[in-house]
Amino acid sequence: MYDKVLTLSRLDQAQARIEAMAREMAADGDGMPLAHAVDTAMDLARELLRILLDAEGKRYEADADLLQLWKVLVKGKPHWNTIRDNCRELVYYHNCLDLGREDALPPQPQKMIVHTLRHLYLYLRSHCEQSPEETA
């Protein structure tokens, strides 16, 4: 059994950090550098998945990367495949920057990062809202 109110609260706290990042990226001047935005987005996405893993009582490695966390989450619950491409998109951005291939990124990657994080949040939150108290 999980605490639905606590899970929703934790998700909303993560959403507040997503919106703060979006405001910083949209700020006048240079905003947030792309590499920092990608790293921050990866951290936030991992946090979102950990919240649901905790709610479902699934164990995960503390240092697990985003795709490892997703694999633990999806095991036995195929509906989580819905967020797979969002997780992979963030990993793709990270890999492009690591390889010095910013040219392979889509136009306006900062906006896409925020869009992807918002999608993750909305899917996870709506799932929790609709789930019975006994499971996430």
CSV table of N, CA, C and O in Angstrom, one decimal:
chain,number,residue,atom,x,y,z
A,1,MET,N,0.8,-1.2,0.0
A,1,MET,CA,0.0,0.0,0.0
A,1,MET,C,0.9,1.2,0.0
A,1,MET,O,1.9,1.3,0.7
A,2,TYR,N,0.5,2.2,-0.8
A,2,TYR,CA,1.3,3.4,-0.8
A,2,TYR,C,0.5,4.6,-0.4
A,2,TYR,O,-0.7,4.6,-0.3
A,3,ASP,N,1.2,5.7,0.0
A,3,ASP,CA,0.5,6.9,0.4
A,3,ASP,C,0.3,7.8,-0.9
A,3,ASP,O,1.2,8.5,-1.3
A,4,LYS,N,-0.9,7.8,-1.4
A,4,LYS,CA,-1.2,8.5,-2.6
A,4,LYS,C,-1.0,10.0,-2.5
A,4,LYS,O,-0.4,10.6,-3.4
A,5,VAL,N,-1.4,10.6,-1.3
A,5,VAL,CA,-1.2,12.0,-1.1
A,5,VAL,C,0.3,12.4,-1.1
A,5,VAL,O,0.7,13.4,-1.7
A,6,LEU,N,1.1,11.6,-0.5
A,6,LEU,CA,2.5,11.8,-0.4
A,6,LEU,C,3.1,11.7,-1.8
A,6,LEU,O,3.9,12.6,-2.2
A,7,THR,N,2.7,10.7,-2.6
A,7,THR,CA,3.2,10.5,-3.9
A,7,THR,C,2.9,11.7,-4.8
A,7,THR,O,3.7,12.2,-5.5
A,8,LEU,N,1.6,12.1,-4.8
A,8,LEU,CA,1.2,13.3,-5.6
A,8,LEU,C,1.9,14.5,-5.1
A,8,LEU,O,2.3,15.4,-6.0
A,9,SER,N,2.1,14.7,-3.8
A,9,SER,CA,2.9,15.9,-3.3
A,9,SER,C,4.3,15.9,-3.8
A,9,SER,O,4.8,16.9,-4.3
A,10,ARG,N,5.0,14.7,-3.8
A,10,ARG,CA,6.3,14.6,-4.3
A,10,ARG,C,6.4,14.9,-5.8
A,10,ARG,O,7.3,15.6,-6.3
A,11,LEU,N,5.4,14.4,-6.5
A,11,LEU,CA,5.4,14.7,-8.0
A,11,LEU,C,5.2,16.2,-8.2
A,11,LEU,O,5.8,16.8,-9.1
A,12,ASP,N,4.3,16.8,-7.4
A,12,ASP,CA,4.1,18.3,-7.6
A,12,ASP,C,5.3,19.1,-7.2
A,12,ASP,O,5.6,20.1,-7.8
A,13,GLN,N,6.1,18.6,-6.2
A,13,GLN,CA,7.3,19.3,-5.9
A,13,GLN,C,8.3,19.2,-7.0
A,13,GLN,O,9.0,20.2,-7.4
A,14,ALA,N,8.4,18.1,-7.7
A,14,ALA,CA,9.3,17.9,-8.8
A,14,ALA,C,8.8,18.8,-10.0
A,14,ALA,O,9.6,19.4,-10.7
A,15,GLN,N,7.5,18.9,-10.2
A,15,GLN,CA,6.9,19.8,-11.2
A,15,GLN,C,7.3,21.2,-10.9
A,15,GLN,O,7.6,22.0,-11.9
A,16,ALA,N,7.3,21.6,-9.7
A,16,ALA,CA,7.7,23.0,-9.4
A,16,ALA,C,9.2,23.3,-9.8
A,16,ALA,O,9.5,24.3,-10.3
A,17,ARG,N,10.0,22.2,-9.7
A,17,ARG,CA,11.4,22.4,-10.1
A,17,ARG,C,11.5,22.4,-11.6
A,17,ARG,O,12.3,23.1,-12.2
A,18,ILE,N,10.6,21.7,-12.3
A,18,ILE,CA,10.6,21.7,-13.8
A,18,ILE,C,10.2,23.1,-14.2
A,18,ILE,O,10.9,23.7,-15.1
A,19,GLU,N,9.2,23.7,-13.6
A,19,GLU,CA,8.8,25.0,-14.0
A,19,GLU,C,9.8,26.1,-13.7
A,19,GLU,O,10.0,27.0,-14.4
A,20,ALA,N,10.5,25.9,-12.6
A,20,ALA,CA,11.6,26.8,-12.2
A,20,ALA,C,12.7,26.7,-13.3
A,20,ALA,O,13.3,27.8,-13.7
A,21,MET,N,13.0,25.5,-13.7
A,21,MET,CA,14.0,25.4,-14.8
A,21,MET,C,13.6,26.0,-16.1
A,21,MET,O,14.3,26.7,-16.8
A,22,ALA,N,12.3,25.9,-16.4
A,22,ALA,CA,11.7,26.5,-17.6
A,22,ALA,C,11.8,28.0,-17.5
A,22,ALA,O,12.2,28.6,-18.5
A,23,ARG,N,11.6,28.6,-16.4
A,23,ARG,CA,11.7,30.0,-16.2
A,23,ARG,C,13.1,30.5,-16.4
A,23,ARG,O,13.4,31.5,-17.0
A,24,GLU,N,14.0,29.7,-15.8
A,24,GLU,CA,15.5,30.1,-15.9
A,24,GLU,C,15.9,30.0,-17.4
A,24,GLU,O,16.7,30.8,-17.8
A,25,MET,N,15.5,29.0,-18.1
A,25,MET,CA,15.9,28.8,-19.5
A,25,MET,C,15.3,29.9,-20.3
A,25,MET,O,15.9,30.3,-21.3
A,26,ALA,N,14.1,30.4,-20.0
A,26,ALA,CA,13.5,31.5,-20.7
A,26,ALA,C,13.9,32.9,-20.3
A,26,ALA,O,13.5,33.9,-21.0
A,27,ALA,N,14.8,33.0,-19.3
A,27,ALA,CA,15.2,34.3,-18.8
A,27,ALA,C,15.9,35.1,-19.8
A,27,ALA,O,16.5,34.5,-20.8
A,28,ASP,N,15.8,36.4,-19.7
A,28,ASP,CA,16.6,37.3,-20.6
A,28,ASP,C,18.1,36.9,-20.6
A,28,ASP,O,18.6,36.4,-19.6
A,29,GLY,N,18.7,37.2,-21.6
A,29,GLY,CA,20.1,36.9,-21.7
A,29,GLY,C,20.3,35.5,-22.2
A,29,GLY,O,19.6,34.9,-23.0
A,30,ASP,N,21.4,34.8,-21.7
A,30,ASP,CA,21.7,33.5,-22.2
A,30,ASP,C,20.8,32.4,-21.6
A,30,ASP,O,20.8,31.3,-22.1
A,31,GLY,N,20.2,32.7,-20.5
A,31,GLY,CA,19.4,31.6,-19.8
A,31,GLY,C,20.3,30.5,-19.3
A,31,GLY,O,21.4,30.8,-18.9
A,32,MET,N,19.8,29.3,-19.4
A,32,MET,CA,20.6,28.1,-18.9
A,32,MET,C,21.3,27.5,-20.1
A,32,MET,O,20.7,27.2,-21.1
A,33,PRO,N,22.6,27.3,-19.9
A,33,PRO,CA,23.4,26.6,-21.0
A,33,PRO,C,22.8,25.2,-21.3
A,33,PRO,O,22.3,24.5,-20.4
A,34,LEU,N,22.8,24.8,-22.5
A,34,LEU,CA,22.2,23.6,-22.9
A,34,LEU,C,22.7,22.3,-22.2
A,34,LEU,O,21.9,21.5,-21.7
A,35,ALA,N,24.0,22.2,-22.0
A,35,ALA,CA,24.5,21.1,-21.3
A,35,ALA,C,24.0,21.0,-19.8
A,35,ALA,O,23.6,19.9,-19.4
A,36,HIS,N,23.9,22.2,-19.2
A,36,HIS,CA,23.4,22.2,-17.8
A,36,HIS,C,21.9,21.9,-17.8
A,36,HIS,O,21.4,21.1,-17.0
A,37,ALA,N,21.2,22.3,-18.9
A,37,ALA,CA,19.7,22.0,-19.0
A,37,ALA,C,19.5,20.5,-19.1
A,37,ALA,O,18.6,20.0,-18.5
A,38,VAL,N,20.3,19.9,-20.0
A,38,VAL,CA,20.2,18.5,-20.2
A,38,VAL,C,20.5,17.7,-18.9
A,38,VAL,O,19.7,16.8,-18.5
A,39,ASP,N,21.5,18.1,-18.2
A,39,ASP,CA,21.9,17.4,-17.0
A,39,ASP,C,20.8,17.6,-15.9
A,39,ASP,O,20.4,16.6,-15.2
A,40,THR,N,20.3,18.8,-15.8
A,40,THR,CA,19.2,19.1,-14.9
A,40,THR,C,17.9,18.3,-15.2
A,40,THR,O,17.3,17.7,-14.4
A,41,ALA,N,17.6,18.2,-16.5
A,41,ALA,CA,16.5,17.4,-17.0
A,41,ALA,C,16.6,16.0,-16.7
A,41,ALA,O,15.6,15.3,-16.3
A,42,MET,N,17.8,15.4,-16.9
A,42,MET,CA,18.0,14.0,-16.6
A,42,MET,C,17.8,13.7,-15.1
A,42,MET,O,17.2,12.7,-14.7
A,43,ASP,N,18.3,14.6,-14.3
A,43,ASP,CA,18.2,14.5,-12.8
A,43,ASP,C,16.7,14.5,-12.4
A,43,ASP,O,16.2,13.7,-11.6
A,44,LEU,N,15.9,15.5,-13.0
A,44,LEU,CA,14.5,15.6,-12.7
A,44,LEU,C,13.7,14.4,-13.2
A,44,LEU,O,12.8,13.9,-12.5
A,45,ALA,N,14.1,13.9,-14.4
A,45,ALA,CA,13.4,12.7,-14.9
A,45,ALA,C,13.7,11.5,-14.0
A,45,ALA,O,12.8,10.7,-13.7
A,46,ARG,N,14.9,11.3,-13.6
A,46,ARG,CA,15.2,10.2,-12.6
A,46,ARG,C,14.4,10.4,-11.3
A,46,ARG,O,13.9,9.4,-10.8
A,47,GLU,N,14.3,11.6,-10.9
A,47,GLU,CA,13.6,11.8,-9.6
A,47,GLU,C,12.1,11.4,-9.8
A,47,GLU,O,11.5,10.8,-9.0
A,48,LEU,N,11.5,11.8,-11.0
A,48,LEU,CA,10.1,11.4,-11.2
A,48,LEU,C,9.9,9.9,-11.2
A,48,LEU,O,9.0,9.4,-10.6
A,49,LEU,N,10.8,9.2,-11.9
A,49,LEU,CA,10.7,7.8,-11.9
A,49,LEU,C,10.9,7.1,-10.5
A,49,LEU,O,10.2,6.2,-10.2
A,50,ARG,N,11.9,7.7,-9.8
A,50,ARG,CA,12.1,7.2,-8.4
A,50,ARG,C,10.8,7.3,-7.5
A,50,ARG,O,10.5,6.5,-6.7
A,51,ILE,N,10.1,8.4,-7.7
A,51,ILE,CA,8.9,8.7,-6.9
A,51,ILE,C,7.9,7.5,-7.2
A,51,ILE,O,7.3,7.0,-6.3
A,52,LEU,N,7.7,7.2,-8.5
A,52,LEU,CA,6.8,6.1,-8.8
A,52,LEU,C,7.3,4.7,-8.4
A,52,LEU,O,6.6,3.9,-7.9
A,53,LEU,N,8.6,4.5,-8.5
A,53,LEU,CA,9.2,3.3,-8.0
A,53,LEU,C,9.0,3.1,-6.5
A,53,LEU,O,8.7,2.0,-6.1
A,54,ASP,N,9.2,4.2,-5.8
A,54,ASP,CA,9.0,4.1,-4.4
A,54,ASP,C,7.5,3.8,-4.1
A,54,ASP,O,7.2,3.0,-3.2
A,55,ALA,N,6.6,4.4,-4.8
A,55,ALA,CA,5.2,4.2,-4.6
A,55,ALA,C,4.8,2.8,-4.9
A,55,ALA,O,3.9,2.2,-4.2
A,56,GLU,N,5.4,2.2,-5.9
A,56,GLU,CA,5.1,0.8,-6.3
A,56,GLU,C,5.9,-0.2,-5.5
A,56,GLU,O,5.8,-1.4,-5.6
A,57,GLY,N,6.8,0.3,-4.6
A,57,GLY,CA,7.6,-0.6,-3.8
A,57,GLY,C,8.6,-1.4,-4.6
A,57,GLY,O,9.0,-2.5,-4.1
A,58,LYS,N,9.1,-0.9,-5.7
A,58,LYS,CA,10.1,-1.6,-6.5
A,58,LYS,C,11.4,-1.1,-6.1
A,58,LYS,O,11.7,0.1,-5.9
A,59,ARG,N,12.4,-2.0,-6.0
A,59,ARG,CA,13.7,-1.7,-5.6
A,59,ARG,C,14.5,-1.3,-6.9
A,59,ARG,O,14.3,-1.9,-8.0
A,60,TYR,N,15.4,-0.4,-6.7
A,60,TYR,CA,16.3,0.1,-7.7
A,60,TYR,C,17.6,0.5,-7.1
A,60,TYR,O,17.7,0.8,-5.9
A,61,GLU,N,18.6,0.5,-8.0
A,61,GLU,CA,20.0,0.9,-7.6
A,61,GLU,C,20.0,2.4,-7.4
A,61,GLU,O,19.5,3.1,-8.2
A,62,ALA,N,20.7,2.9,-6.3
A,62,ALA,CA,20.7,4.3,-6.0
A,62,ALA,C,21.4,5.1,-7.2
A,62,ALA,O,21.0,6.2,-7.4
A,63,ASP,N,22.3,4.5,-7.8
A,63,ASP,CA,23.0,5.2,-8.9
A,63,ASP,C,22.5,4.8,-10.3
A,63,ASP,O,23.2,5.0,-11.3
A,64,ALA,N,21.3,4.2,-10.4
A,64,ALA,CA,20.8,3.8,-11.7
A,64,ALA,C,20.6,5.0,-12.6
A,64,ALA,O,20.2,6.0,-12.2
A,65,ASP,N,20.9,4.8,-13.9
A,65,ASP,CA,20.6,5.8,-14.8
A,65,ASP,C,19.1,5.8,-15.2
A,65,ASP,O,18.4,5.0,-14.8
A,66,LEU,N,18.8,6.8,-16.1
A,66,LEU,CA,17.4,7.0,-16.4
A,66,LEU,C,16.7,5.7,-17.0
A,66,LEU,O,15.6,5.3,-16.7
A,67,LEU,N,17.4,5.1,-18.0
A,67,LEU,CA,16.8,4.0,-18.7
A,67,LEU,C,16.8,2.7,-17.8
A,67,LEU,O,15.9,1.9,-17.9
A,68,GLN,N,17.8,2.6,-16.8
A,68,GLN,CA,17.7,1.5,-15.9
A,68,GLN,C,16.5,1.7,-15.0
A,68,GLN,O,15.8,0.7,-14.7
A,69,LEU,N,16.2,2.9,-14.5
A,69,LEU,CA,15.1,3.1,-13.7
A,69,LEU,C,13.8,2.8,-14.4
A,69,LEU,O,12.9,2.2,-13.9
A,70,TRP,N,13.7,3.2,-15.7
A,70,TRP,CA,12.5,2.9,-16.5
A,70,TRP,C,12.3,1.4,-16.7
A,70,TRP,O,11.2,0.9,-16.5
A,71,LYS,N,13.4,0.7,-16.9
A,71,LYS,CA,13.3,-0.8,-17.0
A,71,LYS,C,12.7,-1.4,-15.8
A,71,LYS,O,11.9,-2.4,-15.8
A,72,VAL,N,13.1,-0.9,-14.6
A,72,VAL,CA,12.6,-1.5,-13.3
A,72,VAL,C,11.1,-1.1,-13.2
A,72,VAL,O,10.3,-1.9,-12.9
A,73,LEU,N,10.8,0.1,-13.6
A,73,LEU,CA,9.4,0.6,-13.5
A,73,LEU,C,8.5,-0.2,-14.4
A,73,LEU,O,7.4,-0.6,-14.1
A,74,VAL,N,8.9,-0.5,-15.7
A,74,VAL,CA,8.1,-1.1,-16.7
A,74,VAL,C,7.9,-2.6,-16.4
A,74,VAL,O,6.9,-3.2,-16.9
A,75,LYS,N,8.8,-3.2,-15.7
A,75,LYS,CA,8.7,-4.7,-15.5
A,75,LYS,C,7.4,-5.1,-14.8
A,75,LYS,O,7.1,-4.6,-13.7
A,76,GLY,N,6.6,-5.9,-15.5
A,76,GLY,CA,5.3,-6.3,-15.0
A,76,GLY,C,4.2,-5.3,-15.2
A,76,GLY,O,3.1,-5.5,-14.8
A,77,LYS,N,4.5,-4.1,-15.7
A,77,LYS,CA,3.5,-3.0,-15.8
A,77,LYS,C,3.8,-2.4,-17.2
A,77,LYS,O,4.3,-1.3,-17.3
A,78,PRO,N,3.3,-3.0,-18.3
A,78,PRO,CA,3.7,-2.5,-19.6
A,78,PRO,C,3.1,-1.1,-20.0
A,78,PRO,O,3.6,-0.5,-20.9
A,79,HIS,N,2.1,-0.6,-19.2
A,79,HIS,CA,1.6,0.7,-19.5
A,79,HIS,C,2.7,1.8,-19.4
A,79,HIS,O,2.6,2.8,-20.0
A,80,TRP,N,3.8,1.5,-18.6
A,80,TRP,CA,4.9,2.4,-18.5
A,80,TRP,C,5.7,2.6,-19.8
A,80,TRP,O,6.5,3.4,-19.9
A,81,ASN,N,5.4,1.7,-20.8
A,81,ASN,CA,6.1,1.9,-22.1
A,81,ASN,C,5.7,3.2,-22.7
A,81,ASN,O,6.4,3.7,-23.5
A,82,THR,N,4.6,3.8,-22.2
A,82,THR,CA,4.2,5.1,-22.7
A,82,THR,C,5.3,6.2,-22.6
A,82,THR,O,5.4,7.1,-23.4
A,83,ILE,N,6.1,6.1,-21.5
A,83,ILE,CA,7.1,7.1,-21.3
A,83,ILE,C,8.5,6.8,-21.8
A,83,ILE,O,9.4,7.5,-21.6
A,84,ARG,N,8.6,5.6,-22.4
A,84,ARG,CA,9.9,5.1,-22.8
A,84,ARG,C,10.6,6.1,-23.8
A,84,ARG,O,11.7,6.5,-23.6
A,85,ASP,N,9.8,6.6,-24.8
A,85,ASP,CA,10.5,7.5,-25.7
A,85,ASP,C,10.9,8.8,-25.1
A,85,ASP,O,11.8,9.5,-25.5
A,86,ASN,N,10.1,9.3,-24.1
A,86,ASN,CA,10.5,10.5,-23.4
A,86,ASN,C,11.9,10.3,-22.7
A,86,ASN,O,12.7,11.2,-22.7
A,87,CYS,N,12.0,9.2,-22.0
A,87,CYS,CA,13.3,8.9,-21.4
A,87,CYS,C,14.4,8.8,-22.4
A,87,CYS,O,15.5,9.4,-22.2
A,88,ARG,N,14.1,8.1,-23.5
A,88,ARG,CA,15.2,7.9,-24.5
A,88,ARG,C,15.5,9.2,-25.2
A,88,ARG,O,16.7,9.4,-25.6
A,89,GLU,N,14.6,10.1,-25.3
A,89,GLU,CA,14.9,11.4,-25.9
A,89,GLU,C,15.9,12.2,-25.0
A,89,GLU,O,16.8,12.8,-25.6
A,90,LEU,N,15.7,12.2,-23.7
A,90,LEU,CA,16.6,12.9,-22.9
A,90,LEU,C,18.0,12.3,-22.9
A,90,LEU,O,19.0,13.0,-22.9
A,91,VAL,N,18.1,11.0,-23.0
A,91,VAL,CA,19.4,10.3,-23.1
A,91,VAL,C,20.0,10.6,-24.5
A,91,VAL,O,21.2,10.8,-24.5
A,92,TYR,N,19.2,10.7,-25.5
A,92,TYR,CA,19.7,11.1,-26.8
A,92,TYR,C,20.4,12.5,-26.8
A,92,TYR,O,21.5,12.7,-27.3
A,93,TYR,N,19.7,13.4,-26.2
A,93,TYR,CA,20.3,14.8,-26.0
A,93,TYR,C,21.6,14.8,-25.3
A,93,TYR,O,22.6,15.4,-25.7
A,94,HIS,N,21.6,14.0,-24.2
A,94,HIS,CA,22.8,13.9,-23.4
A,94,HIS,C,24.0,13.3,-24.2
A,94,HIS,O,25.1,13.8,-24.2
A,95,ASN,N,23.7,12.2,-25.0
A,95,ASN,CA,24.7,11.6,-25.8
A,95,ASN,C,25.2,12.5,-26.9
A,95,ASN,O,26.4,12.5,-27.2
A,96,CYS,N,24.3,13.2,-27.5
A,96,CYS,CA,24.7,14.2,-28.6
A,96,CYS,C,25.7,15.2,-28.0
A,96,CYS,O,26.7,15.5,-28.7
A,97,LEU,N,25.4,15.7,-26.8
A,97,LEU,CA,26.3,16.7,-26.2
A,97,LEU,C,27.7,16.0,-25.9
A,97,LEU,O,28.7,16.6,-26.1
A,98,ASP,N,27.6,14.8,-25.3
A,98,ASP,CA,28.8,14.1,-25.0
A,98,ASP,C,29.7,13.9,-26.2
A,98,ASP,O,30.9,13.9,-26.1
A,99,LEU,N,29.1,13.6,-27.4
A,99,LEU,CA,29.8,13.4,-28.6
A,99,LEU,C,30.1,14.6,-29.4
A,99,LEU,O,30.7,14.5,-30.5
A,100,GLY,N,29.8,15.8,-28.9
A,100,GLY,CA,30.0,17.0,-29.6
A,100,GLY,C,29.2,17.2,-30.8
A,100,GLY,O,29.6,17.8,-31.8
A,101,ARG,N,28.0,16.6,-30.8
A,101,ARG,CA,27.1,16.6,-32.0
A,101,ARG,C,25.9,17.4,-31.8
A,101,ARG,O,24.7,17.0,-32.0
A,102,GLU,N,26.0,18.7,-31.3
A,102,GLU,CA,24.9,19.5,-31.1
A,102,GLU,C,24.1,19.7,-32.4
A,102,GLU,O,22.9,20.0,-32.4
A,103,ASP,N,24.8,19.5,-33.6
A,103,ASP,CA,24.1,19.6,-34.9
A,103,ASP,C,23.0,18.6,-35.0
A,103,ASP,O,22.1,18.7,-35.9
A,104,ALA,N,23.1,17.5,-34.3
A,104,ALA,CA,22.1,16.4,-34.4
A,104,ALA,C,20.9,16.6,-33.5
A,104,ALA,O,19.9,15.9,-33.6
A,105,LEU,N,20.9,17.7,-32.7
A,105,LEU,CA,19.8,18.0,-31.9
A,105,LEU,C,18.7,18.7,-32.7
A,105,LEU,O,18.9,19.3,-33.7
A,106,PRO,N,17.4,18.5,-32.2
A,106,PRO,CA,16.3,19.2,-32.9
A,106,PRO,C,16.4,20.7,-32.7
A,106,PRO,O,17.1,21.2,-31.8
A,107,PRO,N,15.7,21.5,-33.5
A,107,PRO,CA,15.7,22.9,-33.3
A,107,PRO,C,15.1,23.2,-31.9
A,107,PRO,O,14.2,22.5,-31.4
A,108,GLN,N,15.6,24.2,-31.2
A,108,GLN,CA,15.1,24.6,-29.9
A,108,GLN,C,15.1,23.5,-28.9
A,108,GLN,O,14.1,23.1,-28.3
A,109,PRO,N,16.2,22.8,-28.7
A,109,PRO,CA,16.2,21.7,-27.8
A,109,PRO,C,15.8,22.0,-26.3
A,109,PRO,O,15.2,21.2,-25.6
A,110,GLN,N,16.1,23.3,-25.9
A,110,GLN,CA,15.7,23.7,-24.5
A,110,GLN,C,14.2,23.5,-24.4
A,110,GLN,O,13.7,23.1,-23.4
A,111,LYS,N,13.4,24.0,-25.4
A,111,LYS,CA,12.0,23.9,-25.3
A,111,LYS,C,11.5,22.4,-25.3
A,111,LYS,O,10.6,22.1,-24.6
A,112,MET,N,12.2,21.6,-26.1
A,112,MET,CA,11.8,20.2,-26.1
A,112,MET,C,12.1,19.5,-24.8
A,112,MET,O,11.4,18.6,-24.4
A,113,ILE,N,13.2,19.9,-24.1
A,113,ILE,CA,13.5,19.3,-22.8
A,113,ILE,C,12.4,19.6,-21.9
A,113,ILE,O,11.9,18.7,-21.2
A,114,VAL,N,11.9,20.8,-21.8
A,114,VAL,CA,10.8,21.2,-20.9
A,114,VAL,C,9.6,20.5,-21.3
A,114,VAL,O,8.9,19.9,-20.4
A,115,HIS,N,9.3,20.4,-22.6
A,115,HIS,CA,8.1,19.7,-23.0
A,115,HIS,C,8.1,18.2,-22.6
A,115,HIS,O,7.1,17.7,-22.1
A,116,THR,N,9.3,17.6,-22.8
A,116,THR,CA,9.4,16.2,-22.4
A,116,THR,C,9.2,16.0,-20.9
A,116,THR,O,8.6,15.0,-20.5
A,117,LEU,N,9.8,16.8,-20.1
A,117,LEU,CA,9.7,16.7,-18.6
A,117,LEU,C,8.2,16.9,-18.2
A,117,LEU,O,7.7,16.2,-17.3
A,118,ARG,N,7.6,17.9,-18.8
A,118,ARG,CA,6.2,18.1,-18.5
A,118,ARG,C,5.3,16.9,-18.9
A,118,ARG,O,4.4,16.5,-18.2
A,119,HIS,N,5.6,16.3,-20.0
A,119,HIS,CA,4.9,15.1,-20.4
A,119,HIS,C,5.1,14.0,-19.4
A,119,HIS,O,4.1,13.3,-19.0
A,120,LEU,N,6.3,13.7,-19.0
A,120,LEU,CA,6.6,12.7,-18.0
A,120,LEU,C,5.8,13.0,-16.7
A,120,LEU,O,5.1,12.1,-16.2
A,121,TYR,N,5.8,14.2,-16.2
A,121,TYR,CA,5.1,14.6,-15.0
A,121,TYR,C,3.6,14.4,-15.2
A,121,TYR,O,3.0,13.7,-14.3
A,122,LEU,N,3.0,14.8,-16.3
A,122,LEU,CA,1.6,14.7,-16.4
A,122,LEU,C,1.2,13.3,-16.5
A,122,LEU,O,0.1,12.9,-16.0
A,123,TYR,N,1.9,12.5,-17.2
A,123,TYR,CA,1.5,11.0,-17.3
A,123,TYR,C,1.6,10.4,-15.9
A,123,TYR,O,0.7,9.7,-15.5
A,124,LEU,N,2.7,10.6,-15.2
A,124,LEU,CA,2.9,10.0,-13.9
A,124,LEU,C,1.8,10.4,-12.9
A,124,LEU,O,1.2,9.6,-12.2
A,125,ARG,N,1.6,11.7,-12.9
A,125,ARG,CA,0.6,12.3,-12.0
A,125,ARG,C,-0.8,11.8,-12.3
A,125,ARG,O,-1.6,11.4,-11.4
A,126,SER,N,-1.2,11.8,-13.6
A,126,SER,CA,-2.5,11.3,-13.9
A,126,SER,C,-2.7,9.9,-13.6
A,126,SER,O,-3.8,9.4,-13.2
A,127,HIS,N,-1.6,9.1,-13.8
A,127,HIS,CA,-1.7,7.7,-13.5
A,127,HIS,C,-2.0,7.5,-12.0
A,127,HIS,O,-2.8,6.7,-11.5
A,128,CYS,N,-1.2,8.3,-11.2
A,128,CYS,CA,-1.4,8.2,-9.7
A,128,CYS,C,-2.8,8.6,-9.3
A,128,CYS,O,-3.4,8.0,-8.4
A,129,GLU,N,-3.3,9.7,-9.9
A,129,GLU,CA,-4.6,10.2,-9.6
A,129,GLU,C,-5.7,9.2,-9.8
A,129,GLU,O,-6.7,9.1,-9.1
A,130,GLN,N,-5.5,8.4,-10.9
A,130,GLN,CA,-6.5,7.4,-11.3
A,130,GLN,C,-6.3,6.0,-10.6
A,130,GLN,O,-7.2,5.2,-10.7
A,131,SER,N,-5.2,5.8,-10.0
A,131,SER,CA,-4.9,4.5,-9.3
A,131,SER,C,-5.6,4.4,-8.0
A,131,SER,O,-5.7,5.4,-7.3
A,132,PRO,N,-6.0,3.2,-7.6
A,132,PRO,CA,-6.5,3.0,-6.3
A,132,PRO,C,-5.4,3.2,-5.3
A,132,PRO,O,-4.2,3.1,-5.6
A,133,GLU,N,-5.8,3.4,-4.1
A,133,GLU,CA,-4.8,3.7,-3.0
A,133,GLU,C,-3.8,2.5,-2.7
A,133,GLU,O,-2.7,2.7,-2.3
A,134,GLU,N,-4.3,1.3,-3.1
A,134,GLU,CA,-3.5,0.1,-2.8
A,134,GLU,C,-2.2,0.0,-3.6
A,134,GLU,O,-1.2,-0.6,-3.2
A,135,THR,N,-2.3,0.5,-4.9
A,135,THR,CA,-1.2,0.3,-5.8
A,135,THR,C,-1.0,1.6,-6.6
A,135,THR,O,-1.9,2.4,-6.7
A,136,ALA,N,0.2,1.8,-7.2
A,136,ALA,CA,0.4,2.9,-8.0
A,136,ALA,C,0.4,2.6,-9.4
A,136,ALA,O,0.9,2.0,-10.1
